Amino acid sequence: RRDVWLVAWCGCWESYAWTTTITQLAKVWIQEPRPDFRDRCWPDLQPPFPADCQANVSTSVIEDGLKSFPSGHASTAGSLGVYLSAYAMWCAYKRRGGSQHLAMSAISNACTQLFQRATFVLFLMPFIGGVFVGASRVYDWRHHPWDVTTGFGIGGVVAACMLSRVISELEMLDRTPEAQVKEEQGLRN
């Protein structure tokens, strides 16, 4: 149904928006230097370094050098990875009637278990992709490991909060009108 997809995608975009907002506010507030900050300001000097940046670069390059914590790439990758992976698993295993929905009666039990494991790994791909994005930021010397870990944590927590709200809305949409009437009558009694 169209309204189910609308609720799910709006939740995903809301998760992304909140994660980006929180991350950017933290970057401006904390202003931790990036690992390559010394190379930006004093490319030819050896320690001790002067108190002010003496490089012949624009102020935007220097300001960007002070926005390491938390990692924006890792937080958005964590948000989208956690949201998409968890939503896919919820749709397959919970919303559609549990793992019995994934099992076909014509195939053996061993094939069913293999199919379930394969779909589980497939559903984890957005999450694994987010981990690789964070690792690449450390490898490229743009962030410290704690920047990436914290960014991924921020994204994961925001995604979990948004997904719990979206799932409760979707469960309400999935109820039949008769079940909703019975539930309302039960609450009144």
CSV table of C-alpha atoms in Angstrom, one decimal:
chain,number,residue,atom,x,y,z
A,1,ARG,CA,0.0,0.0,0.0
A,2,ARG,CA,1.1,3.5,-0.8
A,3,ASP,CA,0.6,4.9,2.7
A,4,VAL,CA,2.9,2.2,4.2
A,5,TRP,CA,5.7,3.1,1.9
A,6,LEU,CA,5.1,6.8,2.5
A,7,VAL,CA,5.4,6.4,6.3
A,8,ALA,CA,8.5,4.2,6.0
A,9,TRP,CA,10.4,6.6,3.6
A,10,CYS,CA,9.4,9.7,5.6
A,11,GLY,CA,10.8,8.0,8.7
A,12,CYS,CA,14.0,7.3,6.9
A,13,TRP,CA,14.4,10.9,5.7
A,14,GLU,CA,13.5,12.2,9.1
A,15,SER,CA,16.1,10.0,10.7
A,16,TYR,CA,18.7,11.3,8.2
A,17,ALA,CA,17.6,14.9,8.8
A,18,TRP,CA,17.8,14.6,12.6
A,19,THR,CA,21.2,12.8,12.4
A,20,THR,CA,22.7,15.5,10.2
A,21,THR,CA,21.4,18.3,12.4
A,22,ILE,CA,22.7,16.8,15.6
A,23,THR,CA,26.1,16.0,14.0
A,24,GLN,CA,26.6,19.4,12.4
A,25,LEU,CA,25.7,21.2,15.7
A,26,ALA,CA,28.1,19.0,17.6
A,27,LYS,CA,30.9,19.7,15.0
A,28,VAL,CA,30.4,23.5,15.4
A,29,TRP,CA,30.2,23.3,19.1
A,30,ILE,CA,33.1,21.0,19.8
A,31,GLN,CA,35.6,22.0,17.0
A,32,GLU,CA,38.0,19.2,17.4
A,33,PRO,CA,40.9,19.3,14.9
A,34,ARG,CA,41.1,16.7,12.2
A,35,PRO,CA,44.1,14.4,12.1
A,36,ASP,CA,45.4,16.3,9.1
A,37,PHE,CA,45.0,19.7,10.7
A,38,ARG,CA,48.7,20.2,11.3
A,39,ASP,CA,49.4,19.6,7.6
A,40,ARG,CA,46.8,22.2,6.6
A,41,CYS,CA,48.3,25.0,8.8
A,42,TRP,CA,52.0,24.3,8.9
A,43,PRO,CA,52.9,22.0,6.1
A,44,ASP,CA,56.6,22.8,6.2
A,45,LEU,CA,57.2,23.3,10.0
A,46,GLN,CA,58.3,20.9,12.7
A,47,PRO,CA,57.2,21.1,16.3
A,48,PRO,CA,56.7,23.4,18.2
A,49,PHE,CA,54.0,25.0,16.1
A,50,PRO,CA,52.9,28.6,16.4
A,51,ALA,CA,49.6,29.4,18.0
A,52,ASP,CA,47.9,30.7,14.9
A,53,CYS,CA,47.6,29.0,11.5
A,54,GLN,CA,50.1,30.4,9.1
A,55,ALA,CA,49.1,28.6,5.9
A,56,ASN,CA,48.2,30.4,2.7
A,57,VAL,CA,44.8,28.7,2.5
A,58,SER,CA,41.2,30.0,2.7
A,59,THR,CA,39.4,30.2,6.0
A,60,SER,CA,36.9,27.6,4.9
A,61,VAL,CA,39.7,25.0,4.7
A,62,ILE,CA,40.8,25.9,8.2
A,63,GLU,CA,37.3,25.9,9.6
A,64,ASP,CA,36.7,22.4,8.0
A,65,GLY,CA,39.9,21.3,9.7
A,66,LEU,CA,38.2,22.0,13.0
A,67,LYS,CA,35.1,19.8,12.4
A,68,SER,CA,36.4,16.3,13.0
A,69,PHE,CA,34.1,15.2,15.9
A,70,PRO,CA,31.7,13.5,15.3
A,71,SER,CA,32.1,12.2,11.7
A,72,GLY,CA,29.2,13.3,9.5
A,73,HIS,CA,29.8,10.5,7.0
A,74,ALA,CA,29.7,7.9,9.7
A,75,SER,CA,26.7,9.3,11.4
A,76,THR,CA,24.6,9.5,8.2
A,77,ALA,CA,25.9,6.1,7.1
A,78,GLY,CA,25.0,4.7,10.5
A,79,SER,CA,21.6,6.2,10.5
A,80,LEU,CA,20.7,5.0,7.0
A,81,GLY,CA,22.4,1.6,7.5
A,82,VAL,CA,20.7,0.9,10.8
A,83,TYR,CA,17.3,2.2,9.6
A,84,LEU,CA,17.3,0.3,6.3
A,85,SER,CA,18.6,-3.0,7.7
A,86,ALA,CA,16.3,-3.0,10.7
A,87,TYR,CA,13.3,-2.0,8.6
A,88,ALA,CA,14.0,-4.8,6.1
A,89,MET,CA,14.3,-7.3,8.8
A,90,TRP,CA,11.1,-6.1,10.5
A,91,CYS,CA,9.2,-6.4,7.2
A,92,ALA,CA,10.5,-9.9,6.5
A,93,TYR,CA,10.3,-11.5,9.9
A,94,LYS,CA,7.7,-9.6,11.9
A,95,ARG,CA,5.3,-7.7,9.7
A,96,ARG,CA,4.7,-10.5,7.3
A,97,GLY,CA,4.0,-13.1,9.9
A,98,GLY,CA,7.4,-14.2,11.2
A,99,SER,CA,10.0,-16.5,9.8
A,100,GLN,CA,7.2,-18.9,8.7
A,101,HIS,CA,6.4,-16.5,5.9
A,102,LEU,CA,9.9,-16.9,4.5
A,103,ALA,CA,9.7,-20.7,4.5
A,104,MET,CA,8.2,-22.4,1.5
A,105,SER,CA,6.6,-25.7,2.1
A,106,ALA,CA,8.0,-27.3,-1.1
A,107,ILE,CA,11.6,-27.0,0.0
A,108,SER,CA,13.4,-28.9,2.7
A,109,ASN,CA,14.1,-27.6,6.2
A,110,ALA,CA,17.8,-27.3,5.4
A,111,CYS,CA,17.1,-25.1,2.3
A,112,THR,CA,14.7,-23.0,4.4
A,113,GLN,CA,17.4,-22.3,7.0
A,114,LEU,CA,19.9,-21.5,4.3
A,115,PHE,CA,17.4,-19.1,2.7
A,116,GLN,CA,16.7,-17.4,6.0
A,117,ARG,CA,20.5,-17.0,6.7
A,118,ALA,CA,21.0,-15.6,3.2
A,119,THR,CA,18.2,-13.1,3.6
A,120,PHE,CA,19.5,-12.0,7.0
A,121,VAL,CA,23.0,-11.3,5.5
A,122,LEU,CA,21.3,-9.5,2.6
A,123,PHE,CA,19.4,-7.3,5.1
A,124,LEU,CA,22.6,-6.5,6.9
A,125,MET,CA,24.2,-5.0,3.7
A,126,PRO,CA,23.2,-1.4,4.4
A,127,PHE,CA,24.6,-1.7,7.9
A,128,ILE,CA,27.8,-3.3,6.7
A,129,GLY,CA,28.1,-0.5,4.1
A,130,GLY,CA,27.8,2.1,6.8
A,131,VAL,CA,30.7,0.4,8.7
A,132,PHE,CA,32.8,0.5,5.6
A,133,VAL,CA,32.1,4.2,5.1
A,134,GLY,CA,33.2,4.9,8.7
A,135,ALA,CA,36.4,2.8,8.3
A,136,SER,CA,37.3,4.6,5.1
A,137,ARG,CA,37.2,8.0,7.0
A,138,VAL,CA,39.8,6.7,9.4
A,139,TYR,CA,41.9,5.2,6.7
A,140,ASP,CA,41.9,8.4,4.7
A,141,TRP,CA,43.1,10.3,7.7
A,142,ARG,CA,40.1,12.5,7.9
A,143,HIS,CA,38.9,11.4,11.3
A,144,HIS,CA,40.0,9.8,14.5
A,145,PRO,CA,38.5,6.4,15.4
A,146,TRP,CA,36.4,7.9,18.2
A,147,ASP,CA,35.0,10.5,15.7
A,148,VAL,CA,33.7,7.6,13.6
A,149,THR,CA,32.5,5.5,16.5
A,150,THR,CA,30.6,8.4,18.0
A,151,GLY,CA,29.1,9.4,14.7
A,152,PHE,CA,27.9,5.9,13.9
A,153,GLY,CA,26.5,5.7,17.4
A,154,ILE,CA,24.6,9.0,17.0
A,155,GLY,CA,23.2,7.8,13.7
A,156,GLY,CA,22.2,4.4,15.1
A,157,VAL,CA,20.4,5.8,18.1
A,158,VAL,CA,18.5,8.3,16.0
A,159,ALA,CA,17.6,5.6,13.5
A,160,ALA,CA,16.4,3.3,16.2
A,161,CYS,CA,14.2,6.0,17.7
A,162,MET,CA,12.7,6.9,14.3
A,163,LEU,CA,12.2,3.3,13.4
A,164,SER,CA,10.3,2.5,16.6
A,165,ARG,CA,8.0,5.4,15.9
A,166,VAL,CA,7.5,4.3,12.3
A,167,ILE,CA,6.9,0.7,13.3
A,168,SER,CA,4.2,1.7,15.7
A,169,GLU,CA,2.5,3.8,13.0
A,170,LEU,CA,2.8,1.0,10.5
A,171,GLU,CA,1.3,-1.5,12.9
A,172,MET,CA,-1.7,0.8,13.4
A,173,LEU,CA,-2.1,1.0,9.6
A,174,ASP,CA,-2.0,-2.8,9.3
A,175,ARG,CA,-4.8,-3.3,11.7
A,176,THR,CA,-8.2,-4.1,10.2
A,177,PRO,CA,-11.1,-1.8,11.0
A,178,GLU,CA,-12.8,-4.5,13.1
A,179,ALA,CA,-9.6,-5.1,15.2
A,180,GLN,CA,-9.3,-1.3,15.8
A,181,VAL,CA,-13.0,-1.2,17.0
A,182,LYS,CA,-12.5,-4.1,19.4
A,183,GLU,CA,-9.3,-2.6,20.7
A,184,GLU,CA,-11.0,0.7,21.3
A,185,GLN,CA,-13.9,-1.0,23.1
A,186,GLY,CA,-11.4,-3.0,25.2
A,187,LEU,CA,-9.7,0.3,26.3
A,188,ARG,CA,-13.1,1.9,27.2
A,189,ASN,CA,-14.0,-1.0,29.5
